[in-house]
Amino acid sequence: MRKLVVFLLLFSSSLSLFGQETYRDLSTENWQFHQEGKSEKYKANVPRTVHTDLLQNNLIPDPFLEDNEAKLQWIENENWVYESSFSLTSKELQHQNIQLQFDGLDTYATVFLNDQIILQANNMFRTWNIEVKKQLRKGNNSLKIIFLSAPKKGKELAKQLPYTLPDKERVFVRKAQYHFGWDWGPRLVTAGIYKKIQLHFSNHGYIENCHIQQKKLTKEQAHLLFKTKIWSNKKGNFIVQIENHKREIRLEKGFNTLEFPYEIEQPKLWWCNGLGEPHLYHFTVQLYDKKKLLSEKKETIGLRNIEWVQEKDNSGKSFYLKLNGIPVFMKGANYIPPHSFLPEVSTENYNNLVVQAKNANMNMLRVWGGGVYADDTFYNACDANGILVWQDFMFACAMYPGDTALLNNVKAEITDNIIRLRNHPSIAIWCGNNENDEGWHNWGWQKQFNYSKEDENQIWKDYEKLFHELIPATLNETLGENQYFYWPSSPSIGWGKKESLTQGDSHYWGVWWGKEPFEMYTQKVGRFMSEYGFQGMPPLSTFKKFTTNLNWENPSIKAHQKHPTGYETIDEYLVRDYKKPSSFEEYVYVSQLLQAEGMKTAIEAHRRAMPYCMGSLYWQLNDCWPVTSWSSIDFYGNWKAFHYQAKRSFERQLISFEEKNNIVDIFGINEDLSTFYGQLKIELIDFFGRVYWQYETSSFIHPNSSNILNSINLTTLPQLNPNHMFLKVTLDNSGQKKEGIYYFVKPKDLQLHQPDIRFEYLSNHQIKITSTTLIKNLYLEAEGIFFEDNFFDVLPNEPKIIQASKEIKDLKWYSLNTIQ
């Protein structure tokens, strides 16, 4: 039952009320574009970017193919002009108020309406609303937008400072930072109308926005407060309706802020993936003049209590999230924009990425600060699928200026986006930036840029103004005090310092950047691991989509690896643990196994350490173009071996192993809120399936914890041949089995046999796989088909049944057995 109770009115400034608001989409009009200074015009699509418009008109090659990216750098240094016209009727012009709304202009845009300048935009992340009734006319109206070169503008602004800021011109431009190039993405500095343009007509009034605050939540009742901002043209009495409940209100001329307390009896809670249903409540807030509907807003919320706990303990200070009173281990990844050209991403793309995170047993995604505030569809999908969001503001790996103009611009930017996102139950944390604090204190910028002491003080003062003053103050204004959790910078302390592992969140890059062995992941475990990673190549099908020449000497292969020593680093790690394949095709496959195994080491070390460690968000979930990177899902949506492994390592109950001094500890990890009881069975088996030793006992895993189930002294195992045997551990809870396999040596030292593999088709979509000998890391491949599991081990004489997304045809397979 829901009950609307008393409300409070707060008044402010201007509007009038006589008819329902309407919108008209101008994105669908006929648009043209041209390079400034040139007369020839071409068809444009809105929303799109200049790169995609050039490509559509066959004026450039595909930026993602071969090494074309390098040939297209001229585009960023030009100005581009977009033009259209639209016709208005006398009836449309009779509206008392007409606004032109730009949801996304990238980035420096001068807008002309009927040859008059109405807007000079300078921020890709903002929504721009301009009153245009006076500039409009009956019949034809012209709209022209000139986009200036963002890199040139950034360089001009950089010259105004007496010192150089890291990282060059991009920090002066309020634009997606990854467009300027990253170590996983191309430099494709876009421009254009990348979101919708629309006319907003109203005569009487409209609801500007509605913030639904959760004031108190118990099992019996949820106390909400609808803070609704309404614009009105006159003083008068009107009606606000929330669902079926109406209240008469009085509006002053201008903007009015109204507060409506609201109660929900016996509320259903919103839970993250794995803990329960992510229940959502849907509301419609309507404004009436007598019986005439003037405006409405639809909002969706979830009822949940989120608390970030930081308490001193014997090791330092905890850092974990409580959801509805339950400490929850955060499992997930860092999310980047899924395309270099953002308008190319469909609603289906956003939904699929979130669902693929959910299917890999994740419960959190971090929206990384070098990209963009994600599309509404992304957050809607997170709400519906129980994926919590760590939300960065859009600053990354640099120091930013602190002049008044930039601070005012940023304040408007973050206000827009906080208002847009604040009702989403998935938002769990707001974070100021990615690695700016760490970079300043640990990356040697002071020496690199030869700063004076005065310069250093000013740069850090500007940092504090932005991340310690402006952003938290704006959060207070838009969300209310004590209504959010703000973390100024991720990580809180750099990975080279001891304290980084005893408090706050950690980015650990000793593996990969530091070339430390994977085993270091078991020693370098922090309180909340918000970044760590290792690269793996995408599947061969992805390489074939951007080049026809599959060999290491092909410049295109090198162009689609953005880390300066990326392939070199992969190779160095690969020969430590695997036999190096001779063919490019097999190398791609083994590089994926390498990535999966290294990341398994990290994820499971984090999970074994709970509750000391309560979060594991790897770098990175996805790609923005076809590339060799740290992602677990490639640009085309293919799961690498790593994503399949993440799914296994993030299971709610997990058997995991840790070896020290010839002792193998067998851990049970259980994220359920009840004890997981079972019959524990440990077997020593050779690669032909012969059992040399076994042990059985009753055991259990405590609720929401990690504990050792048993320990094996390897020196006591009979006839142990570590190169030809493995430990199999099963915890059977009335048929609900959890299984773990432990190999004693690295993959290159396993004495694998030629596979004796058999496939039996149980249906068009299902296949049974058997073998008389161990098949290590079997990879199934069939064009256009997704397998529910892949890169898995087939144990000797144990059938494995695999489900496919559609009819299986032309099946190919690889295994480590044949790479000797």
CSV table of N, CA and C in Angstrom, one decimal, residues 228-327:
chain,number,residue,atom,x,y,z
A,228,THR,N,10.3,18.0,-6.1
A,228,THR,CA,9.9,18.2,-7.5
A,228,THR,C,10.1,19.7,-7.9
A,229,LYS,N,10.8,19.9,-9.0
A,229,LYS,CA,11.1,21.3,-9.5
A,229,LYS,C,10.1,21.5,-10.6
A,230,ILE,N,9.3,22.6,-10.5
A,230,ILE,CA,8.3,22.9,-11.5
A,230,ILE,C,8.5,24.3,-11.9
A,231,TRP,N,8.3,24.5,-13.3
A,231,TRP,CA,8.4,25.9,-13.8
A,231,TRP,C,7.0,26.3,-14.2
A,232,SER,N,6.6,27.5,-13.8
A,232,SER,CA,5.3,28.1,-14.0
A,232,SER,C,5.3,29.5,-14.5
A,233,ASN,N,4.3,29.8,-15.3
A,233,ASN,CA,4.3,31.2,-15.9
A,233,ASN,C,3.4,32.2,-15.1
A,234,LYS,N,2.8,31.6,-14.1
A,234,LYS,CA,1.9,32.5,-13.3
A,234,LYS,C,1.7,32.0,-11.9
A,235,LYS,N,1.2,32.8,-11.1
A,235,LYS,CA,0.7,32.4,-9.8
A,235,LYS,C,-0.6,31.7,-9.9
A,236,GLY,N,-0.8,30.6,-9.1
A,236,GLY,CA,-2.1,30.0,-9.2
A,236,GLY,C,-2.2,28.7,-8.5
A,237,ASN,N,-3.3,28.1,-8.5
A,237,ASN,CA,-3.5,26.8,-7.9
A,237,ASN,C,-3.5,25.7,-9.0
A,238,PHE,N,-2.8,24.6,-8.7
A,238,PHE,CA,-2.7,23.5,-9.7
A,238,PHE,C,-2.8,22.2,-8.9
A,239,ILE,N,-2.6,21.1,-9.6
A,239,ILE,CA,-2.7,19.8,-9.0
A,239,ILE,C,-1.4,19.0,-9.3
A,240,VAL,N,-0.8,18.4,-8.3
A,240,VAL,CA,0.3,17.4,-8.6
A,240,VAL,C,-0.3,16.1,-8.2
A,241,GLN,N,-0.1,15.1,-9.1
A,241,GLN,CA,-0.5,13.7,-8.8
A,241,GLN,C,0.6,12.8,-8.9
A,242,ILE,N,0.8,12.0,-7.9
A,242,ILE,CA,1.8,10.9,-7.8
A,242,ILE,C,1.0,9.6,-7.8
A,243,GLU,N,1.1,8.9,-8.9
A,243,GLU,CA,0.3,7.7,-9.0
A,243,GLU,C,-1.2,8.1,-8.9
A,244,ASN,N,-1.9,7.5,-8.0
A,244,ASN,CA,-3.3,7.8,-7.9
A,244,ASN,C,-3.7,8.8,-6.8
A,245,HIS,N,-2.6,9.5,-6.3
A,245,HIS,CA,-2.8,10.4,-5.2
A,245,HIS,C,-2.7,11.8,-5.7
A,246,LYS,N,-3.7,12.7,-5.5
A,246,LYS,CA,-3.7,14.0,-5.9
A,246,LYS,C,-3.6,15.0,-4.7
A,247,ARG,N,-2.9,16.1,-5.0
A,247,ARG,CA,-2.9,17.2,-4.0
A,247,ARG,C,-2.9,18.5,-4.7
A,248,GLU,N,-3.7,19.4,-4.2
A,248,GLU,CA,-3.7,20.8,-4.7
A,248,GLU,C,-2.5,21.6,-4.2
A,249,ILE,N,-1.9,22.3,-5.1
A,249,ILE,CA,-0.7,23.1,-4.8
A,249,ILE,C,-0.9,24.5,-5.3
A,250,ARG,N,-0.1,25.4,-4.8
A,250,ARG,CA,0.0,26.7,-5.3
A,250,ARG,C,1.4,27.0,-5.8
A,251,LEU,N,1.4,27.5,-7.0
A,251,LEU,CA,2.7,27.8,-7.7
A,251,LEU,C,2.9,29.3,-7.8
A,252,GLU,N,4.1,29.8,-7.5
A,252,GLU,CA,4.5,31.1,-7.8
A,252,GLU,C,5.0,31.2,-9.2
A,253,LYS,N,5.1,32.4,-9.8
A,253,LYS,CA,5.7,32.5,-11.1
A,253,LYS,C,7.1,32.2,-11.1
A,254,GLY,N,7.6,31.4,-12.0
A,254,GLY,CA,9.0,31.0,-12.0
A,254,GLY,C,9.2,29.5,-11.6
A,255,PHE,N,10.4,29.2,-11.1
A,255,PHE,CA,10.7,27.9,-10.7
A,255,PHE,C,10.2,27.7,-9.2
A,256,ASN,N,9.6,26.6,-9.0
A,256,ASN,CA,9.1,26.2,-7.7
A,256,ASN,C,9.6,24.8,-7.3
A,257,THR,N,10.1,24.7,-6.1
A,257,THR,CA,10.6,23.4,-5.6
A,257,THR,C,9.6,23.0,-4.5
A,258,LEU,N,9.0,21.8,-4.8
A,258,LEU,CA,8.0,21.3,-3.9
A,258,LEU,C,8.5,20.0,-3.3
A,259,GLU,N,8.1,19.7,-2.1
A,259,GLU,CA,8.5,18.5,-1.4
A,259,GLU,C,7.2,17.7,-1.0
A,260,PHE,N,7.1,16.5,-1.4
A,260,PHE,CA,6.0,15.6,-1.2
A,260,PHE,C,6.4,14.4,-0.4
A,261,PRO,N,6.2,14.3,0.9
A,261,PRO,CA,6.4,13.1,1.6
A,261,PRO,C,5.5,11.9,1.1
A,262,TYR,N,6.0,10.7,1.1
A,262,TYR,CA,5.3,9.6,0.5
A,262,TYR,C,5.8,8.3,1.2
A,263,GLU,N,4.8,7.4,1.4
A,263,GLU,CA,5.1,6.2,2.2
A,263,GLU,C,4.7,5.0,1.4
A,264,ILE,N,5.5,4.0,1.6
A,264,ILE,CA,5.2,2.7,1.0
A,264,ILE,C,5.2,1.6,2.2
A,265,GLU,N,4.1,1.0,2.3
A,265,GLU,CA,3.9,-0.1,3.3
A,265,GLU,C,4.5,-1.4,2.9
A,266,GLN,N,5.1,-2.1,3.8
A,266,GLN,CA,5.7,-3.4,3.5
A,266,GLN,C,6.6,-3.4,2.2
A,267,PRO,N,7.6,-2.5,2.2
A,267,PRO,CA,8.4,-2.3,1.0
A,267,PRO,C,9.2,-3.5,0.6
A,268,LYS,N,9.4,-3.7,-0.7
A,268,LYS,CA,10.3,-4.7,-1.2
A,268,LYS,C,11.6,-4.1,-1.5
A,269,LEU,N,12.7,-4.7,-1.0
A,269,LEU,CA,14.0,-4.2,-1.2
A,269,LEU,C,14.6,-4.5,-2.5
A,270,TRP,N,15.5,-3.6,-2.9
A,270,TRP,CA,16.4,-3.8,-4.1
A,270,TRP,C,17.7,-4.5,-3.6
A,271,TRP,N,18.0,-5.6,-4.3
A,271,TRP,CA,19.2,-6.3,-4.0
A,271,TRP,C,20.1,-6.4,-5.2
A,272,CYS,N,21.4,-6.6,-4.9
A,272,CYS,CA,22.3,-6.8,-6.0
A,272,CYS,C,22.3,-8.2,-6.5
A,273,ASN,N,22.9,-8.4,-7.6
A,273,ASN,CA,22.9,-9.8,-8.2
A,273,ASN,C,23.5,-10.8,-7.3
A,274,GLY,N,22.7,-11.9,-7.1
A,274,GLY,CA,23.2,-13.0,-6.2
A,274,GLY,C,22.6,-13.0,-4.8
A,275,LEU,N,22.1,-11.8,-4.4
A,275,LEU,CA,21.6,-11.7,-3.0
A,275,LEU,C,20.0,-11.7,-3.0
A,276,GLY,N,19.4,-11.4,-4.1
A,276,GLY,CA,18.0,-11.3,-4.2
A,276,GLY,C,17.5,-10.6,-5.4
A,277,GLU,N,16.2,-10.3,-5.4
A,277,GLU,CA,15.6,-9.6,-6.5
A,277,GLU,C,15.9,-8.1,-6.5
A,278,PRO,N,16.3,-7.5,-7.6
A,278,PRO,CA,16.5,-6.1,-7.7
A,278,PRO,C,15.1,-5.4,-8.0
A,279,HIS,N,14.3,-5.4,-6.9
A,279,HIS,CA,12.9,-4.9,-7.1
A,279,HIS,C,12.9,-3.4,-7.4
A,280,LEU,N,12.1,-3.0,-8.4
A,280,LEU,CA,12.0,-1.6,-8.8
A,280,LEU,C,10.6,-1.1,-8.6
A,281,TYR,N,10.5,0.2,-8.2
A,281,TYR,CA,9.2,0.8,-8.1
A,281,TYR,C,9.1,1.9,-9.2
A,282,HIS,N,8.0,2.0,-9.9
A,282,HIS,CA,7.9,2.9,-11.0
A,282,HIS,C,6.8,4.0,-10.6
A,283,PHE,N,7.2,5.2,-10.8
A,283,PHE,CA,6.3,6.3,-10.4
A,283,PHE,C,6.1,7.2,-11.6
A,284,THR,N,4.9,7.8,-11.7
A,284,THR,CA,4.6,8.9,-12.7
A,284,THR,C,4.1,10.1,-11.9
A,285,VAL,N,4.9,11.2,-12.0
A,285,VAL,CA,4.5,12.5,-11.4
A,285,VAL,C,3.9,13.4,-12.4
A,286,GLN,N,2.7,13.9,-12.2
A,286,GLN,CA,2.0,14.7,-13.2
A,286,GLN,C,1.6,16.0,-12.6
A,287,LEU,N,1.6,17.0,-13.5
A,287,LEU,CA,1.2,18.4,-13.1
A,287,LEU,C,-0.1,18.7,-13.9
A,288,TYR,N,-1.2,19.1,-13.3
A,288,TYR,CA,-2.4,19.5,-13.9
A,288,TYR,C,-2.8,20.9,-13.6
A,289,ASP,N,-3.5,21.5,-14.6
A,289,ASP,CA,-4.2,22.8,-14.4
A,289,ASP,C,-5.7,22.4,-14.5
A,290,LYS,N,-6.3,22.3,-13.3
A,290,LYS,CA,-7.6,21.7,-13.2
A,290,LYS,C,-7.6,20.3,-13.7
A,291,LYS,N,-8.3,20.0,-14.8
A,291,LYS,CA,-8.3,18.6,-15.4
A,291,LYS,C,-7.3,18.4,-16.5
A,292,LYS,N,-6.7,19.5,-16.9
A,292,LYS,CA,-5.8,19.4,-18.1
A,292,LYS,C,-4.4,19.1,-17.7
A,293,LEU,N,-3.9,18.0,-18.3
A,293,LEU,CA,-2.5,17.5,-18.0
A,293,LEU,C,-1.5,18.4,-18.6
A,294,LEU,N,-0.6,19.0,-17.8
A,294,LEU,CA,0.4,19.9,-18.4
A,294,LEU,C,1.7,19.2,-18.6
A,295,SER,N,2.1,18.4,-17.7
A,295,SER,CA,3.5,17.8,-17.8
A,295,SER,C,3.5,16.5,-16.9
A,296,GLU,N,4.4,15.6,-17.3
A,296,GLU,CA,4.6,14.5,-16.4
A,296,GLU,C,6.1,14.0,-16.5
A,297,LYS,N,6.5,13.4,-15.4
A,297,LYS,CA,7.9,12.7,-15.4
A,297,LYS,C,7.7,11.3,-14.9
A,298,LYS,N,8.4,10.4,-15.5
A,298,LYS,CA,8.4,9.0,-15.0
A,298,LYS,C,9.7,8.7,-14.4
A,299,GLU,N,9.7,8.2,-13.2
A,299,GLU,CA,10.9,7.9,-12.4
A,299,GLU,C,10.8,6.4,-11.9
A,300,THR,N,12.0,5.8,-11.8
A,300,THR,CA,12.1,4.4,-11.3
A,300,THR,C,13.1,4.5,-10.2
A,301,ILE,N,12.8,3.8,-9.1
A,301,ILE,CA,13.7,3.8,-7.9
A,301,ILE,C,13.7,2.3,-7.4
A,302,GLY,N,14.7,2.1,-6.6
A,302,GLY,CA,14.8,0.8,-5.8
A,302,GLY,C,15.0,1.2,-4.4
A,303,LEU,N,14.5,0.5,-3.5
A,303,LEU,CA,14.6,0.8,-2.0
A,303,LEU,C,15.7,0.0,-1.5
A,304,ARG,N,16.8,0.6,-1.0
A,304,ARG,CA,17.9,-0.1,-0.5
A,304,ARG,C,18.7,0.9,0.4
A,305,ASN,N,19.4,0.3,1.4
A,305,ASN,CA,20.3,1.1,2.2
A,305,ASN,C,21.7,0.7,1.9
A,306,ILE,N,22.5,1.7,1.5
A,306,ILE,CA,23.9,1.5,1.2
A,306,ILE,C,24.8,2.2,2.2
A,307,GLU,N,25.7,1.5,2.7
A,307,GLU,CA,26.7,2.1,3.7
A,307,GLU,C,28.1,1.6,3.4
A,308,TRP,N,29.0,2.5,3.3
A,308,TRP,CA,30.4,2.2,3.1
A,308,TRP,C,31.1,2.2,4.4
A,309,VAL,N,31.7,1.1,4.8
A,309,VAL,CA,32.2,1.0,6.2
A,309,VAL,C,33.7,1.2,6.1
A,310,GLN,N,34.2,2.1,6.9
A,310,GLN,CA,35.7,2.3,7.1
A,310,GLN,C,35.9,2.4,8.6
A,311,GLU,N,36.4,1.3,9.1
A,311,GLU,CA,36.7,1.2,10.5
A,311,GLU,C,38.1,0.7,10.7
A,312,LYS,N,38.8,1.3,11.7
A,312,LYS,CA,40.1,0.9,12.0
A,312,LYS,C,40.2,-0.5,12.6
A,313,ASP,N,41.2,-1.3,12.2
A,313,ASP,CA,41.4,-2.6,12.8
A,313,ASP,C,42.8,-2.9,12.9
A,314,ASN,N,43.2,-4.1,13.3
A,314,ASN,CA,44.6,-4.4,13.5
A,314,ASN,C,45.5,-4.2,12.3
A,315,SER,N,44.9,-4.3,11.1
A,315,SER,CA,45.7,-4.3,9.9
A,315,SER,C,45.7,-2.9,9.2
A,316,GLY,N,44.8,-2.0,9.6
A,316,GLY,CA,44.7,-0.7,9.0
A,316,GLY,C,43.3,-0.2,9.1
A,317,LYS,N,42.5,-0.1,8.0
A,317,LYS,CA,41.2,0.4,8.0
A,317,LYS,C,40.4,-0.3,7.0
A,318,SER,N,39.2,-0.8,7.3
A,318,SER,CA,38.4,-1.6,6.4
A,318,SER,C,37.8,-0.6,5.3
A,319,PHE,N,37.3,-1.3,4.2
A,319,PHE,CA,36.7,-0.5,3.2
A,319,PHE,C,35.7,-1.5,2.5
A,320,TYR,N,34.5,-1.4,2.8
A,320,TYR,CA,33.5,-2.3,2.2
A,320,TYR,C,32.1,-1.8,2.2
A,321,LEU,N,31.3,-2.4,1.4
A,321,LEU,CA,29.9,-1.9,1.2
A,321,LEU,C,29.0,-2.8,1.9
A,322,LYS,N,28.0,-2.2,2.7
A,322,LYS,CA,26.9,-3.0,3.2
A,322,LYS,C,25.6,-2.6,2.4
A,323,LEU,N,25.0,-3.6,2.0
A,323,LEU,CA,23.7,-3.4,1.3
A,323,LEU,C,22.6,-4.0,2.1
A,324,ASN,N,21.7,-3.1,2.5
A,324,ASN,CA,20.6,-3.5,3.4
A,324,ASN,C,21.1,-4.2,4.7
A,325,GLY,N,22.2,-3.7,5.2
A,325,GLY,CA,22.8,-4.2,6.4
A,325,GLY,C,23.7,-5.4,6.2
A,326,ILE,N,23.8,-5.9,5.0
A,326,ILE,CA,24.7,-7.1,4.7
A,326,ILE,C,26.0,-6.7,4.1
A,327,PRO,N,27.1,-7.1,4.7
A,327,PRO,CA,28.4,-6.8,4.0
A,327,PRO,C,28.5,-7.7,2.8
